[in-house]
Every structure is written in C-alpha cells, then in structure tokens.
Amino acid sequence: MLKLPLLRREPPALEGRRVRLRAPRNSDFSAWSALRRESRGFLEPWEPRWAGDELDRSGWRRRMRRYHEDFEAGIAIAYLIFEKEAGRLVGGITLGNIRYGVAQSAQIGYWTGERHAGRGYMQDAVRTLVVHAFETMRLHRIEAACIPGNVRSIRVLEKAGFEREGLLRSYLRINGVWQDHYIYARVAGDPGPAPARREA
C-alpha cells in the first residue's frame, strides 16, 4: 500500500528557552541547503564526507526518506533547530542509535550554521533534546562522540552536563579520514543543567 506523506507520523516539536526543534519537512529544503552551502567550510572538517548531491533536491529527498524510515523503526529522531522568536533555521540535531531493553540509550549529534555558532542556540537545543530523551522517552544514557580538536562542540557538551569518559581510537570516518573521538555521556539523574522544556 502506498504511504502518503501526510499520513506519516512525526516526532513532537520541542521548545527550549531560545530554540524550537521540529522534524524536517520537504518545504525546509531551500533554507537548509542555503545554510549548509554557506557553512560548508565550517562544517566539513567535523562531518562525514559530503555526497556529490549533498545540497541538491535528490540528496534532500534521500535524506528525508531515511529520516522517516529511522523514526518509524524507532532507531533515530531528526530535528531541525529554529531560533524561536524569528523562526530562522540555525542548525540540526539528531538522537540516533536508540536502544531499549537493557541499554535504554542513544547517541546525540548536531550541526550549526557558521553565522549562528557561539550564540547559545546549540547548547539550548542539546539540553532540550536531552530532557525529552530522559523524561518522555525514558532513556537512561545519552552519549556523544567528539573529535578532540572540536573545541566548540566540547564546550557545548560540557555546558549541557555531559562528562568525558574516554578516548575511542579511530572511531568514525570524518571527512574521509578515520578520527579518534572523545566519548561524552550523560546519565539520567546526573546533576547538571535541565531547562524547562515542553512539547509544542
């Protein structure tokens, strides 16, 4: 049976102090591709190598299919991050590798447009999604992997209450090169910042 896009479920929108998180939609392509294009040099050192059609509609359609399939399978939730007052797109954040059973864990990943970096949007987005993961999804542990040289990302995680637990050697292939990563984690009940968060 053909699945109609309008009948697809999507994760609840979430609101932090300064940002709103909601699932990507087809209509977001232009804003998303423009922000990614202008920030390419800023983002590429910290991401998997971009596909040839990364910023084209074909790549966007493939990305959207994967987002929907992963959400339906219960293994990942992707959000775009919007500045709450003006509604501008500032980045994206994903809760992936979601596991229940004895693990009850997930991994968090994120990106921000260069012109929006350092303004506190990502810190608010991470805190907001972590609260949702613990309080609504009933997860127990959230992990994040970070290249040691990515000082901005390390700062975001530490301000959001994540603790560095060790170094994973040659962990992920980033921009075509296998890179060491610090592993950070936050466990339900850890002391730390927890913003007021509500589903929109």
mmCIF file of C-alpha atoms in Angstrom:
data_model
loop_
_atom_site.group_PDB
_atom_site.id
_atom_site.type_symbol
_atom_site.label_atom_id
_atom_site.label_comp_id
_atom_site.label_asym_id
_atom_site.label_seq_id
_atom_site.Cartn_x
_atom_site.Cartn_y
_atom_site.Cartn_z
ATOM 1 C CA MET A 1 0.000 0.000 0.000
ATOM 2 C CA LEU A 2 1.273 3.457 -0.887
ATOM 3 C CA LYS A 3 2.244 5.565 2.114
ATOM 4 C CA LEU A 4 1.090 9.146 1.777
ATOM 5 C CA PRO A 5 3.438 11.745 3.313
ATOM 6 C CA LEU A 6 0.529 13.482 5.034
ATOM 7 C CA LEU A 7 -0.259 10.296 6.945
ATOM 8 C CA ARG A 8 3.246 9.829 8.256
ATOM 9 C CA ARG A 9 3.826 10.363 11.955
ATOM 10 C CA GLU A 10 6.481 12.796 13.040
ATOM 11 C CA PRO A 11 8.129 13.420 16.402
ATOM 12 C CA PRO A 12 6.674 16.128 18.630
ATOM 13 C CA ALA A 13 8.094 19.623 18.296
ATOM 14 C CA LEU A 14 10.089 20.690 21.367
ATOM 15 C CA GLU A 15 10.727 24.143 22.780
ATOM 16 C CA GLY A 16 13.697 25.338 24.787
ATOM 17 C CA ARG A 17 14.391 28.803 26.072
ATOM 18 C CA ARG A 18 15.690 30.157 22.769
ATOM 19 C CA VAL A 19 15.066 27.427 20.182
ATOM 20 C CA ARG A 20 12.307 25.304 18.745
ATOM 21 C CA LEU A 21 13.019 21.797 17.473
ATOM 22 C CA ARG A 22 10.790 20.175 14.873
ATOM 23 C CA ALA A 23 11.048 17.405 12.311
ATOM 24 C CA PRO A 24 12.384 18.371 8.860
ATOM 25 C CA ARG A 25 9.769 18.879 6.156
ATOM 26 C CA ASN A 26 10.020 18.986 2.362
ATOM 27 C CA SER A 27 9.429 22.736 2.491
ATOM 28 C CA ASP A 28 12.637 23.211 4.535
ATOM 29 C CA PHE A 29 14.903 22.305 1.613
ATOM 30 C CA SER A 30 15.726 25.830 0.443
ATOM 31 C CA ALA A 31 16.610 27.190 3.891
ATOM 32 C CA TRP A 32 18.511 24.019 4.801
ATOM 33 C CA SER A 33 20.557 23.892 1.602
ATOM 34 C CA ALA A 34 21.356 27.617 1.740
ATOM 35 C CA LEU A 35 22.595 27.413 5.334
ATOM 36 C CA ARG A 36 24.626 24.272 4.670
ATOM 37 C CA ARG A 37 26.114 25.732 1.480
ATOM 38 C CA GLU A 38 27.291 28.954 3.118
ATOM 39 C CA SER A 39 28.687 26.982 6.076
ATOM 40 C CA ARG A 40 30.402 24.233 4.083
ATOM 41 C CA GLY A 41 33.960 25.130 5.034
ATOM 42 C CA PHE A 42 32.912 25.446 8.670
ATOM 43 C CA LEU A 43 31.147 22.050 8.763
ATOM 44 C CA GLU A 44 33.169 19.706 6.567
ATOM 45 C CA PRO A 45 36.095 19.122 8.985
ATOM 46 C CA TRP A 46 33.667 17.629 11.546
ATOM 47 C CA GLU A 47 31.281 15.595 9.348
ATOM 48 C CA PRO A 48 31.332 12.501 7.132
ATOM 49 C CA ARG A 49 32.421 13.322 3.582
ATOM 50 C CA TRP A 50 29.621 15.098 1.732
ATOM 51 C CA ALA A 51 27.942 13.260 -1.149
ATOM 52 C CA GLY A 52 28.113 14.726 -4.636
ATOM 53 C CA ASP A 53 24.449 15.683 -4.453
ATOM 54 C CA GLU A 54 24.574 16.704 -0.777
ATOM 55 C CA LEU A 55 22.911 20.065 -1.381
ATOM 56 C CA ASP A 56 20.649 19.015 -4.269
ATOM 57 C CA ARG A 57 16.978 18.082 -4.071
ATOM 58 C CA SER A 58 17.855 14.457 -4.874
ATOM 59 C CA GLY A 59 20.083 14.297 -1.790
ATOM 60 C CA TRP A 60 17.403 16.027 0.301
ATOM 61 C CA ARG A 61 14.748 13.518 -0.796
ATOM 62 C CA ARG A 62 17.038 10.637 0.131
ATOM 63 C CA ARG A 63 17.751 12.256 3.483
ATOM 64 C CA MET A 64 14.029 12.749 4.163
ATOM 65 C CA ARG A 65 13.288 9.090 3.355
ATOM 66 C CA ARG A 66 15.966 7.990 5.796
ATOM 67 C CA TYR A 67 14.636 10.310 8.499
ATOM 68 C CA HIS A 68 11.113 8.878 8.104
ATOM 69 C CA GLU A 69 12.299 5.265 7.968
ATOM 70 C CA ASP A 70 14.522 5.646 11.030
ATOM 71 C CA PHE A 71 11.751 7.312 13.016
ATOM 72 C CA GLU A 72 9.203 4.655 12.037
ATOM 73 C CA ALA A 73 11.712 1.961 13.051
ATOM 74 C CA GLY A 74 12.284 3.696 16.389
ATOM 75 C CA ILE A 75 16.042 3.970 15.923
ATOM 76 C CA ALA A 76 16.526 7.722 15.361
ATOM 77 C CA ILE A 77 14.805 11.101 15.584
ATOM 78 C CA ALA A 78 15.988 14.035 13.474
ATOM 79 C CA TYR A 79 15.149 17.658 14.223
ATOM 80 C CA LEU A 80 15.891 20.997 12.654
ATOM 81 C CA ILE A 81 16.700 23.807 15.076
ATOM 82 C CA PHE A 82 14.962 27.159 14.705
ATOM 83 C CA GLU A 83 15.584 30.378 16.576
ATOM 84 C CA LYS A 84 12.333 30.690 18.492
ATOM 85 C CA GLU A 85 11.493 34.377 18.114
ATOM 86 C CA ALA A 86 12.448 34.998 14.479
ATOM 87 C CA GLY A 87 11.883 31.451 13.206
ATOM 88 C CA ARG A 88 15.262 31.295 11.441
ATOM 89 C CA LEU A 89 16.857 27.910 10.786
ATOM 90 C CA VAL A 90 20.110 27.685 12.749
ATOM 91 C CA GLY A 91 21.088 24.000 12.544
ATOM 92 C CA GLY A 92 20.087 20.402 13.117
ATOM 93 C CA ILE A 93 20.221 17.797 15.878
ATOM 94 C CA THR A 94 19.642 14.038 15.875
ATOM 95 C CA LEU A 95 19.077 11.396 18.514
ATOM 96 C CA GLY A 96 20.347 8.209 16.893
ATOM 97 C CA ASN A 97 21.162 4.576 17.638
ATOM 98 C CA ILE A 98 18.208 4.486 20.047
ATOM 99 C CA ARG A 99 18.144 1.260 22.025
ATOM 100 C CA TYR A 100 15.804 -0.026 24.703
ATOM 101 C CA GLY A 101 15.919 -3.296 26.625
ATOM 102 C CA VAL A 102 18.947 -3.494 28.891
ATOM 103 C CA ALA A 103 20.614 -0.461 27.268
ATOM 104 C CA GLN A 104 17.983 2.343 27.166
ATOM 105 C CA SER A 105 20.499 4.589 25.449
ATOM 106 C CA ALA A 106 21.035 6.787 22.406
ATOM 107 C CA GLN A 107 23.662 8.962 20.744
ATOM 108 C CA ILE A 108 23.312 12.659 20.033
ATOM 109 C CA GLY A 109 24.772 14.516 17.059
ATOM 110 C CA TYR A 110 24.341 18.085 15.841
ATOM 111 C CA TRP A 111 25.471 20.827 13.469
ATOM 112 C CA THR A 112 25.007 24.582 13.341
ATOM 113 C CA GLY A 113 25.338 27.164 10.594
ATOM 114 C CA GLU A 114 28.543 29.171 10.858
ATOM 115 C CA ARG A 115 26.837 32.532 11.335
ATOM 116 C CA HIS A 116 24.801 31.123 14.246
ATOM 117 C CA ALA A 117 27.713 29.468 16.066
ATOM 118 C CA GLY A 118 28.699 30.680 19.512
ATOM 119 C CA ARG A 119 25.317 32.232 20.294
ATOM 120 C CA GLY A 120 23.992 29.580 22.676
ATOM 121 C CA TYR A 121 21.456 28.033 20.285
ATOM 122 C CA MET A 122 23.115 24.620 20.197
ATOM 123 C CA GLN A 123 23.572 24.443 23.936
ATOM 124 C CA ASP A 124 19.847 25.115 24.380
ATOM 125 C CA ALA A 125 18.969 22.552 21.688
ATOM 126 C CA VAL A 126 21.117 19.830 23.282
ATOM 127 C CA ARG A 127 19.657 20.464 26.725
ATOM 128 C CA THR A 128 16.114 20.459 25.357
ATOM 129 C CA LEU A 129 16.522 17.189 23.473
ATOM 130 C CA VAL A 130 18.260 15.504 26.415
ATOM 131 C CA VAL A 131 15.383 16.394 28.745
ATOM 132 C CA HIS A 132 12.927 14.926 26.210
ATOM 133 C CA ALA A 133 15.037 11.775 25.909
ATOM 134 C CA PHE A 134 15.126 11.223 29.660
ATOM 135 C CA GLU A 135 11.675 12.388 30.710
ATOM 136 C CA THR A 136 9.463 11.383 27.766
ATOM 137 C CA MET A 137 11.406 8.615 26.003
ATOM 138 C CA ARG A 138 12.578 7.144 29.335
ATOM 139 C CA LEU A 139 16.131 6.620 28.140
ATOM 140 C CA HIS A 140 18.842 6.130 30.736
ATOM 141 C CA ARG A 141 22.045 7.180 28.959
ATOM 142 C CA ILE A 142 22.868 9.665 26.177
ATOM 143 C CA GLU A 143 26.262 9.574 24.505
ATOM 144 C CA ALA A 144 28.081 11.963 22.170
ATOM 145 C CA ALA A 145 31.334 11.474 20.264
ATOM 146 C CA CYS A 146 33.544 14.481 19.599
ATOM 147 C CA ILE A 147 36.822 14.961 17.732
ATOM 148 C CA PRO A 148 39.397 16.227 20.286
ATOM 149 C CA GLY A 149 40.096 19.348 18.214
ATOM 150 C CA ASN A 150 36.452 20.391 18.042
ATOM 151 C CA VAL A 151 36.621 22.874 20.898
ATOM 152 C CA ARG A 152 33.196 24.404 20.187
ATOM 153 C CA SER A 153 31.451 21.030 20.390
ATOM 154 C CA ILE A 154 33.305 20.072 23.556
ATOM 155 C CA ARG A 155 32.162 23.314 25.160
ATOM 156 C CA VAL A 156 28.533 22.646 24.162
ATOM 157 C CA LEU A 157 28.572 19.162 25.680
ATOM 158 C CA GLU A 158 30.271 20.152 28.907
ATOM 159 C CA LYS A 159 27.907 23.086 29.455
ATOM 160 C CA ALA A 160 24.989 20.693 28.887
ATOM 161 C CA GLY A 161 26.195 18.443 31.710
ATOM 162 C CA PHE A 162 27.977 15.731 29.696
ATOM 163 C CA GLU A 163 31.114 14.147 31.151
ATOM 164 C CA ARG A 164 34.106 12.910 29.187
ATOM 165 C CA GLU A 165 34.554 9.179 29.734
ATOM 166 C CA GLY A 166 37.479 8.309 27.481
ATOM 167 C CA LEU A 167 39.019 8.257 24.011
ATOM 168 C CA LEU A 168 37.793 5.989 21.213
ATOM 169 C CA ARG A 169 40.641 5.357 18.776
ATOM 170 C CA SER A 170 39.944 5.644 15.043
ATOM 171 C CA TYR A 171 36.230 5.683 15.868
ATOM 172 C CA LEU A 172 34.473 7.415 12.953
ATOM 173 C CA ARG A 173 35.430 8.244 9.372
ATOM 174 C CA ILE A 174 35.128 12.025 9.244
ATOM 175 C CA ASN A 175 35.721 13.947 6.008
ATOM 176 C CA GLY A 176 37.305 10.797 4.573
ATOM 177 C CA VAL A 177 39.735 10.158 7.457
ATOM 178 C CA TRP A 178 39.383 7.788 10.427
ATOM 179 C CA GLN A 179 39.435 10.021 13.502
ATOM 180 C CA ASP A 180 39.876 9.496 17.230
ATOM 181 C CA HIS A 181 36.914 10.756 19.277
ATOM 182 C CA TYR A 182 36.322 11.629 22.870
ATOM 183 C CA ILE A 183 33.248 9.862 24.219
ATOM 184 C CA TYR A 184 30.964 12.012 26.368
ATOM 185 C CA ALA A 185 27.884 10.805 28.228
ATOM 186 C CA ARG A 186 25.097 11.950 30.460
ATOM 187 C CA VAL A 187 23.057 9.527 32.567
ATOM 188 C CA ALA A 188 19.534 10.087 33.841
ATOM 189 C CA GLY A 189 19.763 11.575 37.307
ATOM 190 C CA ASP A 190 23.157 13.209 36.763
ATOM 191 C CA PRO A 191 23.342 16.684 38.253
ATOM 192 C CA GLY A 192 23.517 19.422 35.677
ATOM 193 C CA PRO A 193 21.515 21.960 33.711
ATOM 194 C CA ALA A 194 18.000 20.913 32.748
ATOM 195 C CA PRO A 195 15.949 23.600 31.011
ATOM 196 C CA ALA A 196 12.216 23.925 31.159
ATOM 197 C CA ARG A 197 11.078 22.036 28.065
ATOM 198 C CA ARG A 198 7.632 21.475 26.660
ATOM 199 C CA GLU A 199 6.229 19.762 23.620
ATOM 200 C CA ALA A 200 4.864 22.319 21.186
#
